[in-house]
């Protein structure tokens, strides 16, 4: 099992901030901002490259819940980041979205 599947299974502890039948959100272990949440599908999907019509419902659920998760952390302005693949900095090969905020964010890439 990958690290995030282990977290979903409860084998590795995490600070959960939201959970339902399809997705889990927890605090990043190495935050880059005051608020740094990772949101994952409970089903293993390698990366954005592996999203398809059969599993896109997980991505839909994640984006339906992002505003609620952000609000629960006291923010309504934030950056959502997905790193897809090694050259983009993806280190955990389980699809995930970073919610980063709680501070005036700096330099933009795009
Ligand atoms: P990536 O670089 O793949 O886009 O993001 C992976 C993120 O997962 C990193 O920000 C890293 O700090 C976080 N992370 C890695 N392992 C763990 C862990 O065991 N627990 C938590 N809470 N976050 C983790
Ligand atoms: Zn996984």
mmCIF file of C-alpha atoms and ligand atoms in Angstrom:
data_model
loop_
_atom_site.group_PDB
_atom_site.id
_atom_site.type_symbol
_atom_site.label_atom_id
_atom_site.label_comp_id
_atom_site.label_asym_id
_atom_site.label_seq_id
_atom_site.Cartn_x
_atom_site.Cartn_y
_atom_site.Cartn_z
ATOM 1 C CA UNK A 1 0.000 0.000 0.000
ATOM 2 C CA UNK A 2 1.163 3.566 -0.676
ATOM 3 C CA UNK A 3 1.566 6.075 2.176
ATOM 4 C CA UNK A 4 -1.772 7.771 1.543
ATOM 5 C CA UNK A 5 -3.596 4.417 1.273
ATOM 6 C CA UNK A 6 -2.035 3.582 4.668
ATOM 7 C CA UNK A 7 -3.354 6.880 6.045
ATOM 8 C CA UNK A 8 -6.826 6.171 4.584
ATOM 9 C CA UNK A 9 -6.717 2.695 6.154
ATOM 10 C CA UNK A 10 -5.720 4.210 9.510
ATOM 11 C CA UNK A 11 -2.394 2.353 9.599
ATOM 12 C CA UNK A 12 -0.465 5.638 9.604
ATOM 13 C CA UNK A 13 -1.864 8.357 11.892
ATOM 14 C CA UNK A 14 -2.885 11.718 10.498
ATOM 15 C CA UNK A 15 -4.668 14.818 11.696
ATOM 16 C CA UNK A 16 -7.954 14.473 9.844
ATOM 17 C CA UNK A 17 -9.947 17.587 9.046
ATOM 18 C CA UNK A 18 -12.653 16.071 6.822
ATOM 19 C CA UNK A 19 -13.760 12.570 5.901
ATOM 20 C CA UNK A 20 -16.653 10.981 4.055
ATOM 21 C CA UNK A 21 -17.252 7.761 2.148
ATOM 22 C CA UNK A 22 -15.085 8.842 -0.814
ATOM 23 C CA UNK A 23 -12.427 11.280 0.337
ATOM 24 C CA UNK A 24 -10.161 12.161 3.249
ATOM 25 C CA UNK A 25 -8.543 15.497 4.098
ATOM 26 C CA UNK A 26 -5.703 15.760 6.605
ATOM 27 C CA UNK A 27 -2.974 18.181 7.638
ATOM 28 C CA UNK A 28 0.263 18.015 5.683
ATOM 29 C CA UNK A 29 3.080 16.692 7.858
ATOM 30 C CA UNK A 30 5.452 19.340 6.479
ATOM 31 C CA UNK A 31 3.311 22.450 5.986
ATOM 32 C CA UNK A 32 4.486 25.209 3.671
ATOM 33 C CA UNK A 33 1.909 27.704 5.006
ATOM 34 C CA UNK A 34 -0.187 28.130 8.177
ATOM 35 C CA UNK A 35 -2.953 26.117 6.512
ATOM 36 C CA UNK A 36 -1.774 23.170 4.420
ATOM 37 C CA UNK A 37 -4.282 20.391 3.889
ATOM 38 C CA UNK A 38 -3.967 17.320 1.681
ATOM 39 C CA UNK A 39 -7.153 15.963 0.113
ATOM 40 C CA UNK A 40 -7.129 12.415 -1.276
ATOM 41 C CA UNK A 41 -9.576 9.987 -2.830
ATOM 42 C CA UNK A 42 -10.080 6.897 -0.657
ATOM 43 C CA UNK A 43 -9.560 4.782 -3.782
ATOM 44 C CA UNK A 44 -5.955 4.655 -4.963
ATOM 45 C CA UNK A 45 -5.434 6.711 -8.129
ATOM 46 C CA UNK A 46 -1.777 7.198 -9.118
ATOM 47 C CA UNK A 47 -1.937 10.758 -10.360
ATOM 48 C CA UNK A 48 -3.956 13.208 -12.458
ATOM 49 C CA UNK A 49 -2.803 11.150 -15.450
ATOM 50 C CA UNK A 50 -4.893 8.247 -14.169
ATOM 51 C CA UNK A 51 -8.191 10.106 -13.812
ATOM 52 C CA UNK A 52 -10.833 8.612 -16.102
ATOM 53 C CA UNK A 53 -14.611 8.386 -16.447
ATOM 54 C CA UNK A 54 -14.663 5.509 -13.961
ATOM 55 C CA UNK A 55 -12.975 7.394 -11.112
ATOM 56 C CA UNK A 56 -13.563 11.087 -11.851
ATOM 57 C CA UNK A 57 -16.369 11.074 -9.280
ATOM 58 C CA UNK A 58 -13.633 11.186 -6.621
ATOM 59 C CA UNK A 59 -12.187 14.326 -8.160
ATOM 60 C CA UNK A 60 -15.659 15.843 -8.357
ATOM 61 C CA UNK A 61 -16.265 15.080 -4.687
ATOM 62 C CA UNK A 62 -12.914 16.594 -3.726
ATOM 63 C CA UNK A 63 -13.729 19.855 -5.495
ATOM 64 C CA UNK A 64 -17.282 19.895 -4.114
ATOM 65 C CA UNK A 65 -15.820 19.734 -0.614
ATOM 66 C CA UNK A 66 -12.754 21.979 -0.938
ATOM 67 C CA UNK A 67 -14.677 25.184 -0.051
ATOM 68 C CA UNK A 68 -16.137 23.503 3.037
ATOM 69 C CA UNK A 69 -12.754 22.127 4.099
ATOM 70 C CA UNK A 70 -11.112 25.531 3.602
ATOM 71 C CA UNK A 71 -13.891 27.263 5.532
ATOM 72 C CA UNK A 72 -13.481 24.777 8.398
ATOM 73 C CA UNK A 73 -9.859 25.946 8.601
ATOM 74 C CA UNK A 74 -10.930 29.590 8.686
ATOM 75 C CA UNK A 75 -9.953 30.559 5.143
ATOM 76 C CA UNK A 76 -11.861 31.480 1.999
ATOM 77 C CA UNK A 77 -8.826 32.393 -0.106
ATOM 78 C CA UNK A 78 -6.318 29.692 -0.896
ATOM 79 C CA UNK A 79 -4.374 27.926 -3.601
ATOM 80 C CA UNK A 80 -5.237 24.393 -4.758
ATOM 81 C CA UNK A 81 -2.213 22.548 -6.104
ATOM 82 C CA UNK A 82 -1.792 19.198 -7.806
ATOM 83 C CA UNK A 83 1.664 17.981 -8.708
ATOM 84 C CA UNK A 84 1.421 15.364 -11.457
ATOM 85 C CA UNK A 85 4.482 13.203 -12.000
ATOM 86 C CA UNK A 86 8.067 13.315 -10.872
ATOM 87 C CA UNK A 87 9.148 16.388 -12.856
ATOM 88 C CA UNK A 88 6.274 18.366 -11.315
ATOM 89 C CA UNK A 89 7.358 17.399 -7.814
ATOM 90 C CA UNK A 90 4.869 14.614 -7.079
ATOM 91 C CA UNK A 91 6.477 12.586 -4.286
ATOM 92 C CA UNK A 92 3.507 10.480 -3.197
ATOM 93 C CA UNK A 93 2.035 8.566 -6.115
ATOM 94 C CA UNK A 94 -1.552 8.739 -4.880
ATOM 95 C CA UNK A 95 -3.600 11.555 -6.417
ATOM 96 C CA UNK A 96 -3.884 14.453 -4.002
ATOM 97 C CA UNK A 97 -4.666 18.130 -3.918
ATOM 98 C CA UNK A 98 -2.935 20.585 -1.615
ATOM 99 C CA UNK A 99 -5.024 23.381 -0.091
ATOM 100 C CA UNK A 100 -2.556 26.076 0.908
ATOM 101 C CA UNK A 101 -3.431 29.329 2.637
ATOM 102 C CA UNK A 102 -3.688 31.268 5.847
ATOM 103 C CA UNK A 103 -1.108 33.766 4.639
ATOM 104 C CA UNK A 104 -0.720 36.172 1.731
ATOM 105 C CA UNK A 105 0.720 33.783 -0.827
ATOM 106 C CA UNK A 106 3.823 34.734 -2.712
ATOM 107 C CA UNK A 107 5.116 34.216 -6.184
ATOM 108 C CA UNK A 108 2.880 32.587 -8.741
ATOM 109 C CA UNK A 109 4.102 30.000 -11.220
ATOM 110 C CA UNK A 110 1.230 30.759 -13.593
HETATM 111 P P1 LIG B 1 3.586 15.999 -3.391
HETATM 112 O O1 LIG B 1 4.995 16.480 -3.274
HETATM 113 O O2 LIG B 1 3.522 14.548 -3.802
HETATM 114 O O3 LIG B 1 2.692 16.878 -4.209
HETATM 115 O O4 LIG B 1 2.991 16.118 -1.928
HETATM 116 C C1 LIG B 1 3.118 15.125 -0.959
HETATM 117 C C2 LIG B 1 2.843 15.805 0.348
HETATM 118 O O5 LIG B 1 2.550 14.806 1.306
HETATM 119 C C3 LIG B 1 4.020 16.613 0.896
HETATM 120 O O6 LIG B 1 3.620 17.963 1.095
HETATM 121 C C4 LIG B 1 4.376 15.904 2.204
HETATM 122 O O7 LIG B 1 4.748 16.798 3.222
HETATM 123 C C5 LIG B 1 3.096 15.166 2.535
HETATM 124 N N1 LIG B 1 3.308 13.922 3.266
HETATM 125 C C6 LIG B 1 4.188 12.925 2.950
HETATM 126 N N2 LIG B 1 4.086 11.911 3.823
HETATM 127 C C7 LIG B 1 3.133 12.273 4.716
HETATM 128 C C8 LIG B 1 2.596 11.631 5.878
HETATM 129 O O8 LIG B 1 2.972 10.527 6.250
HETATM 130 N N3 LIG B 1 1.630 12.304 6.552
HETATM 131 C C9 LIG B 1 1.188 13.553 6.160
HETATM 132 N N4 LIG B 1 0.240 14.124 6.914
HETATM 133 N N5 LIG B 1 1.659 14.167 5.068
HETATM 134 C C10 LIG B 1 2.633 13.551 4.360
HETATM 135 ZN ZN1 LIG B 2 -2.648 4.963 -2.493
#
